[in-house]
């Protein structure tokens, strides 16, 4: 059986209008769990070797993670302390 429905002009208008403009927003690669709605990524520095999502991070390397994941890593001692 074949589909004989022809797309209307309103179908074309909705598909082109639904594409968001991402050229102005700076995108950062977030490792670990995804961000929740309204969260901004947090930059962390690793204190110990850690493997996240098949990627190795050595002490001193920096990465962007969600605030919830940063809190979890900080509690487990994987994030370096900030200098005063």
PDB file of N, CA and C in Angstrom:
ATOM      1  N   UNK A   1       0.837  -1.165   0.000  1.00  0.00           N
ATOM      2  CA  UNK A   1       0.000   0.000   0.000  1.00  0.00           C
ATOM      3  C   UNK A   1       0.892   1.243   0.000  1.00  0.00           C
ATOM      4  N   UNK A   2       0.549   2.211  -0.761  1.00  0.00           N
ATOM      5  CA  UNK A   2       1.351   3.425  -0.863  1.00  0.00           C
ATOM      6  C   UNK A   2       0.639   4.590  -0.218  1.00  0.00           C
ATOM      7  N   UNK A   3       1.413   5.558   0.178  1.00  0.00           N
ATOM      8  CA  UNK A   3       0.876   6.759   0.795  1.00  0.00           C
ATOM      9  C   UNK A   3       0.600   7.777  -0.317  1.00  0.00           C
ATOM     10  N   UNK A   4      -0.659   8.204  -0.422  1.00  0.00           N
ATOM     11  CA  UNK A   4      -1.019   9.149  -1.482  1.00  0.00           C
ATOM     12  C   UNK A   4      -1.216  10.559  -0.954  1.00  0.00           C
ATOM     13  N   UNK A   5      -0.960  10.777   0.336  1.00  0.00           N
ATOM     14  CA  UNK A   5      -1.142  12.103   0.903  1.00  0.00           C
ATOM     15  C   UNK A   5      -0.024  13.021   0.414  1.00  0.00           C
ATOM     16  N   UNK A   6      -0.403  14.193  -0.027  1.00  0.00           N
ATOM     17  CA  UNK A   6       0.568  15.170  -0.489  1.00  0.00           C
ATOM     18  C   UNK A   6       0.790  16.199   0.610  1.00  0.00           C
ATOM     19  N   UNK A   7       2.041  16.617   0.827  1.00  0.00           N
ATOM     20  CA  UNK A   7       2.284  17.619   1.870  1.00  0.00           C
ATOM     21  C   UNK A   7       1.685  18.959   1.478  1.00  0.00           C
ATOM     22  N   UNK A   8       1.128  19.624   2.458  1.00  0.00           N
ATOM     23  CA  UNK A   8       0.535  20.931   2.194  1.00  0.00           C
ATOM     24  C   UNK A   8       1.559  22.023   2.473  1.00  0.00           C
ATOM     25  N   UNK A   9       1.212  23.251   2.160  1.00  0.00           N
ATOM     26  CA  UNK A   9       2.109  24.386   2.367  1.00  0.00           C
ATOM     27  C   UNK A   9       2.338  24.634   3.860  1.00  0.00           C
ATOM     28  N   UNK A  10       1.362  24.321   4.723  1.00  0.00           N
ATOM     29  CA  UNK A  10       1.529  24.530   6.162  1.00  0.00           C
ATOM     30  C   UNK A  10       2.534  23.545   6.741  1.00  0.00           C
ATOM     31  N   UNK A  11       2.657  22.349   6.187  1.00  0.00           N
ATOM     32  CA  UNK A  11       3.653  21.390   6.662  1.00  0.00           C
ATOM     33  C   UNK A  11       5.062  21.915   6.435  1.00  0.00           C
ATOM     34  N   UNK A  12       5.301  22.524   5.293  1.00  0.00           N
ATOM     35  CA  UNK A  12       6.622  23.073   4.983  1.00  0.00           C
ATOM     36  C   UNK A  12       6.957  24.250   5.893  1.00  0.00           C
ATOM     37  N   UNK A  13       5.980  25.078   6.206  1.00  0.00           N
ATOM     38  CA  UNK A  13       6.214  26.255   7.038  1.00  0.00           C
ATOM     39  C   UNK A  13       6.546  25.854   8.472  1.00  0.00           C
ATOM     40  N   UNK A  14       5.906  24.817   8.990  1.00  0.00           N
ATOM     41  CA  UNK A  14       6.170  24.415  10.370  1.00  0.00           C
ATOM     42  C   UNK A  14       7.520  23.732  10.506  1.00  0.00           C
ATOM     43  N   UNK A  15       7.984  23.038   9.506  1.00  0.00           N
ATOM     44  CA  UNK A  15       9.275  22.368   9.621  1.00  0.00           C
ATOM     45  C   UNK A  15      10.429  23.365   9.555  1.00  0.00           C
ATOM     46  N   UNK A  16      10.302  24.404   8.786  1.00  0.00           N
ATOM     47  CA  UNK A  16      11.382  25.378   8.710  1.00  0.00           C
ATOM     48  C   UNK A  16      11.390  26.305   9.919  1.00  0.00           C
ATOM     49  N   UNK A  17      10.247  26.568  10.511  1.00  0.00           N
ATOM     50  CA  UNK A  17      10.175  27.458  11.668  1.00  0.00           C
ATOM     51  C   UNK A  17      10.609  26.749  12.948  1.00  0.00           C
ATOM     52  N   UNK A  18      10.590  25.421  12.977  1.00  0.00           N
ATOM     53  CA  UNK A  18      10.920  24.673  14.180  1.00  0.00           C
ATOM     54  C   UNK A  18      12.424  24.525  14.395  1.00  0.00           C
ATOM     55  N   UNK A  19      13.251  24.925  13.465  1.00  0.00           N
ATOM     56  CA  UNK A  19      14.701  24.780  13.597  1.00  0.00           C
ATOM     57  C   UNK A  19      15.239  25.934  14.447  1.00  0.00           C
ATOM     58  N   UNK A  20      15.840  25.620  15.625  1.00  0.00           N
ATOM     59  CA  UNK A  20      16.350  26.703  16.473  1.00  0.00           C
ATOM     60  C   UNK A  20      17.662  27.251  15.938  1.00  0.00           C
ATOM     61  N   UNK A  21      17.929  28.501  16.267  1.00  0.00           N
ATOM     62  CA  UNK A  21      19.160  29.156  15.851  1.00  0.00           C
ATOM     63  C   UNK A  21      20.217  28.931  16.929  1.00  0.00           C
ATOM     64  N   UNK A  22      21.206  28.062  16.649  1.00  0.00           N
ATOM     65  CA  UNK A  22      22.222  27.723  17.633  1.00  0.00           C
ATOM     66  C   UNK A  22      23.548  28.414  17.356  1.00  0.00           C
ATOM     67  N   UNK A  23      23.581  29.302  16.385  1.00  0.00           N
ATOM     68  CA  UNK A  23      24.847  29.941  16.053  1.00  0.00           C
ATOM     69  C   UNK A  23      25.251  30.981  17.088  1.00  0.00           C
ATOM     70  N   UNK A  24      24.298  31.588  17.788  1.00  0.00           N
ATOM     71  CA  UNK A  24      24.641  32.618  18.767  1.00  0.00           C
ATOM     72  C   UNK A  24      24.980  32.028  20.125  1.00  0.00           C
ATOM     73  N   UNK A  25      24.439  30.871  20.457  1.00  0.00           N
ATOM     74  CA  UNK A  25      24.696  30.267  21.762  1.00  0.00           C
ATOM     75  C   UNK A  25      26.004  29.489  21.740  1.00  0.00           C
ATOM     76  N   UNK A  26      26.800  29.675  22.794  1.00  0.00           N
ATOM     77  CA  UNK A  26      28.052  28.934  22.906  1.00  0.00           C
ATOM     78  C   UNK A  26      27.735  27.550  23.452  1.00  0.00           C
ATOM     79  N   UNK A  27      28.148  26.513  22.735  1.00  0.00           N
ATOM     80  CA  UNK A  27      27.866  25.160  23.178  1.00  0.00           C
ATOM     81  C   UNK A  27      29.108  24.556  23.800  1.00  0.00           C
ATOM     82  N   UNK A  28      28.937  23.933  24.951  1.00  0.00           N
ATOM     83  CA  UNK A  28      30.015  23.272  25.660  1.00  0.00           C
ATOM     84  C   UNK A  28      29.669  21.795  25.756  1.00  0.00           C
ATOM     85  N   UNK A  29      30.656  20.946  25.550  1.00  0.00           N
ATOM     86  CA  UNK A  29      30.436  19.518  25.644  1.00  0.00           C
ATOM     87  C   UNK A  29      30.364  19.139  27.117  1.00  0.00           C
ATOM     88  N   UNK A  30      29.233  18.605  27.521  1.00  0.00           N
ATOM     89  CA  UNK A  30      29.011  18.217  28.907  1.00  0.00           C
ATOM     90  C   UNK A  30      29.220  16.712  29.006  1.00  0.00           C
ATOM     91  N   UNK A  31      30.112  16.288  29.913  1.00  0.00           N
ATOM     92  CA  UNK A  31      30.335  14.870  30.120  1.00  0.00           C
ATOM     93  C   UNK A  31      29.479  14.400  31.276  1.00  0.00           C
ATOM     94  N   UNK A  32      29.235  13.105  31.328  1.00  0.00           N
ATOM     95  CA  UNK A  32      28.422  12.549  32.399  1.00  0.00           C
ATOM     96  C   UNK A  32      26.944  12.733  32.112  1.00  0.00           C
ATOM     97  N   UNK A  33      26.127  12.773  33.174  1.00  0.00           N
ATOM     98  CA  UNK A  33      24.685  12.940  32.995  1.00  0.00           C
ATOM     99  C   UNK A  33      24.338  14.262  32.312  1.00  0.00           C
ATOM    100  N   UNK A  34      23.269  14.281  31.519  1.00  0.00           N
ATOM    101  CA  UNK A  34      22.894  15.524  30.827  1.00  0.00           C
ATOM    102  C   UNK A  34      22.378  16.582  31.795  1.00  0.00           C
ATOM    103  N   UNK A  35      22.401  17.826  31.327  1.00  0.00           N
ATOM    104  CA  UNK A  35      21.904  18.940  32.125  1.00  0.00           C
ATOM    105  C   UNK A  35      20.391  18.872  32.256  1.00  0.00           C
ATOM    106  N   UNK A  36      19.883  19.297  33.396  1.00  0.00           N
ATOM    107  CA  UNK A  36      18.446  19.445  33.586  1.00  0.00           C
ATOM    108  C   UNK A  36      18.028  20.792  33.010  1.00  0.00           C
ATOM    109  N   UNK A  37      16.748  20.990  32.866  1.00  0.00           N
ATOM    110  CA  UNK A  37      16.238  22.246  32.316  1.00  0.00           C
ATOM    111  C   UNK A  37      16.648  23.418  33.205  1.00  0.00           C
ATOM    112  N   UNK A  38      17.254  24.420  32.609  1.00  0.00           N
ATOM    113  CA  UNK A  38      17.633  25.625  33.331  1.00  0.00           C
ATOM    114  C   UNK A  38      19.005  25.583  33.981  1.00  0.00           C
ATOM    115  N   UNK A  39      19.725  24.468  33.910  1.00  0.00           N
ATOM    116  CA  UNK A  39      21.050  24.380  34.504  1.00  0.00           C
ATOM    117  C   UNK A  39      22.120  24.854  33.525  1.00  0.00           C
ATOM    118  N   UNK A  40      23.206  25.352  34.063  1.00  0.00           N
ATOM    119  CA  UNK A  40      24.351  25.726  33.244  1.00  0.00           C
ATOM    120  C   UNK A  40      25.506  24.803  33.610  1.00  0.00           C
ATOM    121  N   UNK A  41      26.344  24.426  32.641  1.00  0.00           N
ATOM    122  CA  UNK A  41      27.446  23.513  32.951  1.00  0.00           C
ATOM    123  C   UNK A  41      28.475  24.167  33.862  1.00  0.00           C
ATOM    124  N   UNK A  42      29.102  23.342  34.685  1.00  0.00           N
ATOM    125  CA  UNK A  42      30.107  23.803  35.630  1.00  0.00           C
ATOM    126  C   UNK A  42      31.462  23.246  35.202  1.00  0.00           C
ATOM    127  N   UNK A  43      32.481  24.092  35.147  1.00  0.00           N
ATOM    128  CA  UNK A  43      33.817  23.639  34.782  1.00  0.00           C
ATOM    129  C   UNK A  43      34.523  23.130  36.035  1.00  0.00           C
ATOM    130  N   UNK A  44      35.068  21.908  35.951  1.00  0.00           N
ATOM    131  CA  UNK A  44      35.746  21.301  37.086  1.00  0.00           C
ATOM    132  C   UNK A  44      37.162  20.915  36.685  1.00  0.00           C
ATOM    133  N   UNK A  45      38.027  20.743  37.673  1.00  0.00           N
ATOM    134  CA  UNK A  45      39.389  20.254  37.475  1.00  0.00           C
ATOM    135  C   UNK A  45      39.517  18.957  38.264  1.00  0.00           C
ATOM    136  N   UNK A  46      39.958  17.910  37.598  1.00  0.00           N
ATOM    137  CA  UNK A  46      40.052  16.603  38.236  1.00  0.00           C
ATOM    138  C   UNK A  46      41.272  16.517  39.145  1.00  0.00           C
ATOM    139  N   UNK A  47      41.093  15.878  40.312  1.00  0.00           N
ATOM    140  CA  UNK A  47      42.186  15.662  41.253  1.00  0.00           C
ATOM    141  C   UNK A  47      42.759  14.256  41.113  1.00  0.00           C
ATOM    142  N   UNK A  48      41.994  13.342  40.544  1.00  0.00           N
ATOM    143  CA  UNK A  48      42.416  11.953  40.379  1.00  0.00           C
ATOM    144  C   UNK A  48      42.026  11.482  38.988  1.00  0.00           C
ATOM    145  N   UNK A  49      42.650  10.388  38.552  1.00  0.00           N
ATOM    146  CA  UNK A  49      42.316   9.792  37.266  1.00  0.00           C
ATOM    147  C   UNK A  49      40.887   9.263  37.339  1.00  0.00           C
ATOM    148  N   UNK A  50      40.096   9.528  36.312  1.00  0.00           N
ATOM    149  CA  UNK A  50      38.705   9.087  36.274  1.00  0.00           C
ATOM    150  C   UNK A  50      38.313   8.797  34.841  1.00  0.00           C
ATOM    151  N   UNK A  51      37.532   7.738  34.652  1.00  0.00           N
ATOM    152  CA  UNK A  51      37.041   7.365  33.323  1.00  0.00           C
ATOM    153  C   UNK A  51      35.531   7.600  33.307  1.00  0.00           C
ATOM    154  N   UNK A  52      35.090   8.497  32.420  1.00  0.00           N
ATOM    155  CA  UNK A  52      33.669   8.837  32.316  1.00  0.00           C
ATOM    156  C   UNK A  52      33.235   8.628  30.881  1.00  0.00           C
ATOM    157  N   UNK A  53      32.265   7.770  30.677  1.00  0.00           N
ATOM    158  CA  UNK A  53      31.711   7.543  29.341  1.00  0.00           C
ATOM    159  C   UNK A  53      32.747   7.033  28.345  1.00  0.00           C
ATOM    160  N   UNK A  54      33.694   6.215  28.799  1.00  0.00           N
ATOM    161  CA  UNK A  54      34.701   5.667  27.908  1.00  0.00           C
ATOM    162  C   UNK A  54      35.846   6.619  27.604  1.00  0.00           C
ATOM    163  N   UNK A  55      35.905   7.735  28.288  1.00  0.00           N
ATOM    164  CA  UNK A  55      36.961   8.722  28.066  1.00  0.00           C
ATOM    165  C   UNK A  55      37.739   8.914  29.364  1.00  0.00           C
ATOM    166  N   UNK A  56      39.066   8.869  29.271  1.00  0.00           N
ATOM    167  CA  UNK A  56      39.919   9.018  30.447  1.00  0.00           C
ATOM    168  C   UNK A  56      40.234  10.482  30.707  1.00  0.00           C
ATOM    169  N   UNK A  57      40.179  10.857  31.979  1.00  0.00           N
ATOM    170  CA  UNK A  57      40.548  12.196  32.416  1.00  0.00           C
ATOM    171  C   UNK A  57      41.641  12.054  33.459  1.00  0.00           C
ATOM    172  N   UNK A  58      42.748  12.745  33.237  1.00  0.00           N
ATOM    173  CA  UNK A  58      43.895  12.688  34.139  1.00  0.00           C
ATOM    174  C   UNK A  58      43.820  13.843  35.143  1.00  0.00           C
ATOM    175  N   UNK A  59      44.547  13.732  36.254  1.00  0.00           N
ATOM    176  CA  UNK A  59      44.578  14.834  37.222  1.00  0.00           C
ATOM    177  C   UNK A  59      45.039  16.132  36.566  1.00  0.00           C
ATOM    178  N   UNK A  60      44.333  17.200  36.840  1.00  0.00           N
ATOM    179  CA  UNK A  60      44.659  18.510  36.279  1.00  0.00           C
ATOM    180  C   UNK A  60      43.870  18.865  35.039  1.00  0.00           C
ATOM    181  N   UNK A  61      43.249  17.876  34.382  1.00  0.00           N
ATOM    182  CA  UNK A  61      42.433  18.175  33.201  1.00  0.00           C
ATOM    183  C   UNK A  61      41.122  18.809  33.640  1.00  0.00           C
ATOM    184  N   UNK A  62      40.563  19.621  32.746  1.00  0.00           N
ATOM    185  CA  UNK A  62      39.291  20.292  33.033  1.00  0.00           C
ATOM    186  C   UNK A  62      38.204  19.745  32.128  1.00  0.00           C
ATOM    187  N   UNK A  63      36.961  19.825  32.607  1.00  0.00           N
ATOM    188  CA  UNK A  63      35.813  19.366  31.839  1.00  0.00           C
ATOM    189  C   UNK A  63      34.579  20.106  32.331  1.00  0.00           C
ATOM    190  N   UNK A  64      33.527  20.078  31.525  1.00  0.00           N
ATOM    191  CA  UNK A  64      32.246  20.677  31.891  1.00  0.00           C
ATOM    192  C   UNK A  64      31.276  19.559  32.251  1.00  0.00           C
ATOM    193  N   UNK A  65      30.644  19.681  33.421  1.00  0.00           N
ATOM    194  CA  UNK A  65      29.676  18.703  33.896  1.00  0.00           C
ATOM    195  C   UNK A  65      28.460  19.435  34.454  1.00  0.00           C
ATOM    196  N   UNK A  66      27.394  18.683  34.699  1.00  0.00           N
ATOM    197  CA  UNK A  66      26.210  19.283  35.303  1.00  0.00           C
ATOM    198  C   UNK A  66      26.502  19.581  36.777  1.00  0.00           C
ATOM    199  N   UNK A  67      25.833  20.564  37.367  1.00  0.00           N
ATOM    200  CA  UNK A  67      26.076  20.894  38.778  1.00  0.00           C
ATOM    201  C   UNK A  67      25.811  19.721  39.721  1.00  0.00           C
ATOM    202  N   UNK A  68      24.805  18.892  39.408  1.00  0.00           N
ATOM    203  CA  UNK A  68      24.504  17.738  40.251  1.00  0.00           C
ATOM    204  C   UNK A  68      25.652  16.729  40.219  1.00  0.00           C
ATOM    205  N   UNK A  69      26.199  16.493  39.026  1.00  0.00           N
ATOM    206  CA  UNK A  69      27.304  15.552  38.878  1.00  0.00           C
ATOM    207  C   UNK A  69      28.574  16.108  39.524  1.00  0.00           C
ATOM    208  N   UNK A  70      28.783  17.416  39.438  1.00  0.00           N
ATOM    209  CA  UNK A  70      29.932  18.042  40.082  1.00  0.00           C
ATOM    210  C   UNK A  70      29.845  17.872  41.597  1.00  0.00           C
ATOM    211  N   UNK A  71      28.672  18.021  42.149  1.00  0.00           N
ATOM    212  CA  UNK A  71      28.475  17.846  43.586  1.00  0.00           C
ATOM    213  C   UNK A  71      28.802  16.413  43.996  1.00  0.00           C
ATOM    214  N   UNK A  72      28.378  15.452  43.171  1.00  0.00           N
ATOM    215  CA  UNK A  72      28.646  14.038  43.448  1.00  0.00           C
ATOM    216  C   UNK A  72      30.152  13.745  43.376  1.00  0.00           C
ATOM    217  N   UNK A  73      30.810  14.249  42.342  1.00  0.00           N
ATOM    218  CA  UNK A  73      32.252  14.030  42.199  1.00  0.00           C
ATOM    219  C   UNK A  73      33.034  14.710  43.316  1.00  0.00           C
ATOM    220  N   UNK A  74      32.585  15.892  43.724  1.00  0.00           N
ATOM    221  CA  UNK A  74      33.247  16.627  44.809  1.00  0.00           C
ATOM    222  C   UNK A  74      33.143  15.843  46.116  1.00  0.00           C
ATOM    223  N   UNK A  75      31.978  15.266  46.368  1.00  0.00           N
ATOM    224  CA  UNK A  75      31.777  14.470  47.580  1.00  0.00           C
ATOM    225  C   UNK A  75      32.630  13.217  47.607  1.00  0.00           C
ATOM    226  N   UNK A  76      32.934  12.669  46.429  1.00  0.00           N
ATOM    227  CA  UNK A  76      33.754  11.463  46.342  1.00  0.00           C
ATOM    228  C   UNK A  76      35.243  11.782  46.238  1.00  0.00           C
ATOM    229  N   UNK A  77      35.613  13.049  46.172  1.00  0.00           N
ATOM    230  CA  UNK A  77      37.014  13.451  46.180  1.00  0.00           C
ATOM    231  C   UNK A  77      37.680  13.469  44.817  1.00  0.00           C
ATOM    232  N   UNK A  78      36.932  13.501  43.736  1.00  0.00           N
ATOM    233  CA  UNK A  78      37.523  13.482  42.400  1.00  0.00           C
ATOM    234  C   UNK A  78      37.806  14.877  41.845  1.00  0.00           C
ATOM    235  N   UNK A  79      37.325  15.917  42.510  1.00  0.00           N
ATOM    236  CA  UNK A  79      37.531  17.281  42.025  1.00  0.00           C
ATOM    237  C   UNK A  79      38.568  17.977  42.893  1.00  0.00           C
ATOM    238  N   UNK A  80      39.509  18.650  42.243  1.00  0.00           N
ATOM    239  CA  UNK A  80      40.563  19.373  42.950  1.00  0.00           C
ATOM    240  C   UNK A  80      39.978  20.559  43.693  1.00  0.00           C
ATOM    241  N   UNK A  81      40.547  20.891  44.821  1.00  0.00           N
ATOM    242  CA  UNK A  81      40.093  22.043  45.581  1.00  0.00           C
ATOM    243  C   UNK A  81      40.556  23.316  44.898  1.00  0.00           C
ATOM    244  N   UNK A  82      39.745  24.348  44.994  1.00  0.00           N
ATOM    245  CA  UNK A  82      40.130  25.652  44.440  1.00  0.00           C
ATOM    246  C   UNK A  82      41.168  26.313  45.308  1.00  0.00           C
ATOM    247  N   UNK A  83      41.987  27.139  44.695  1.00  0.00           N
ATOM    248  CA  UNK A  83      43.029  27.851  45.462  1.00  0.00           C
ATOM    249  C   UNK A  83      42.447  29.120  46.060  1.00  0.00           C
ATOM    250  N   UNK A  84      42.875  29.420  47.254  1.00  0.00           N
ATOM    251  CA  UNK A  84      42.366  30.618  47.937  1.00  0.00           C
ATOM    252  C   UNK A  84      43.151  31.840  47.573  1.00  0.00           C
TER     253      UNK A  84
END
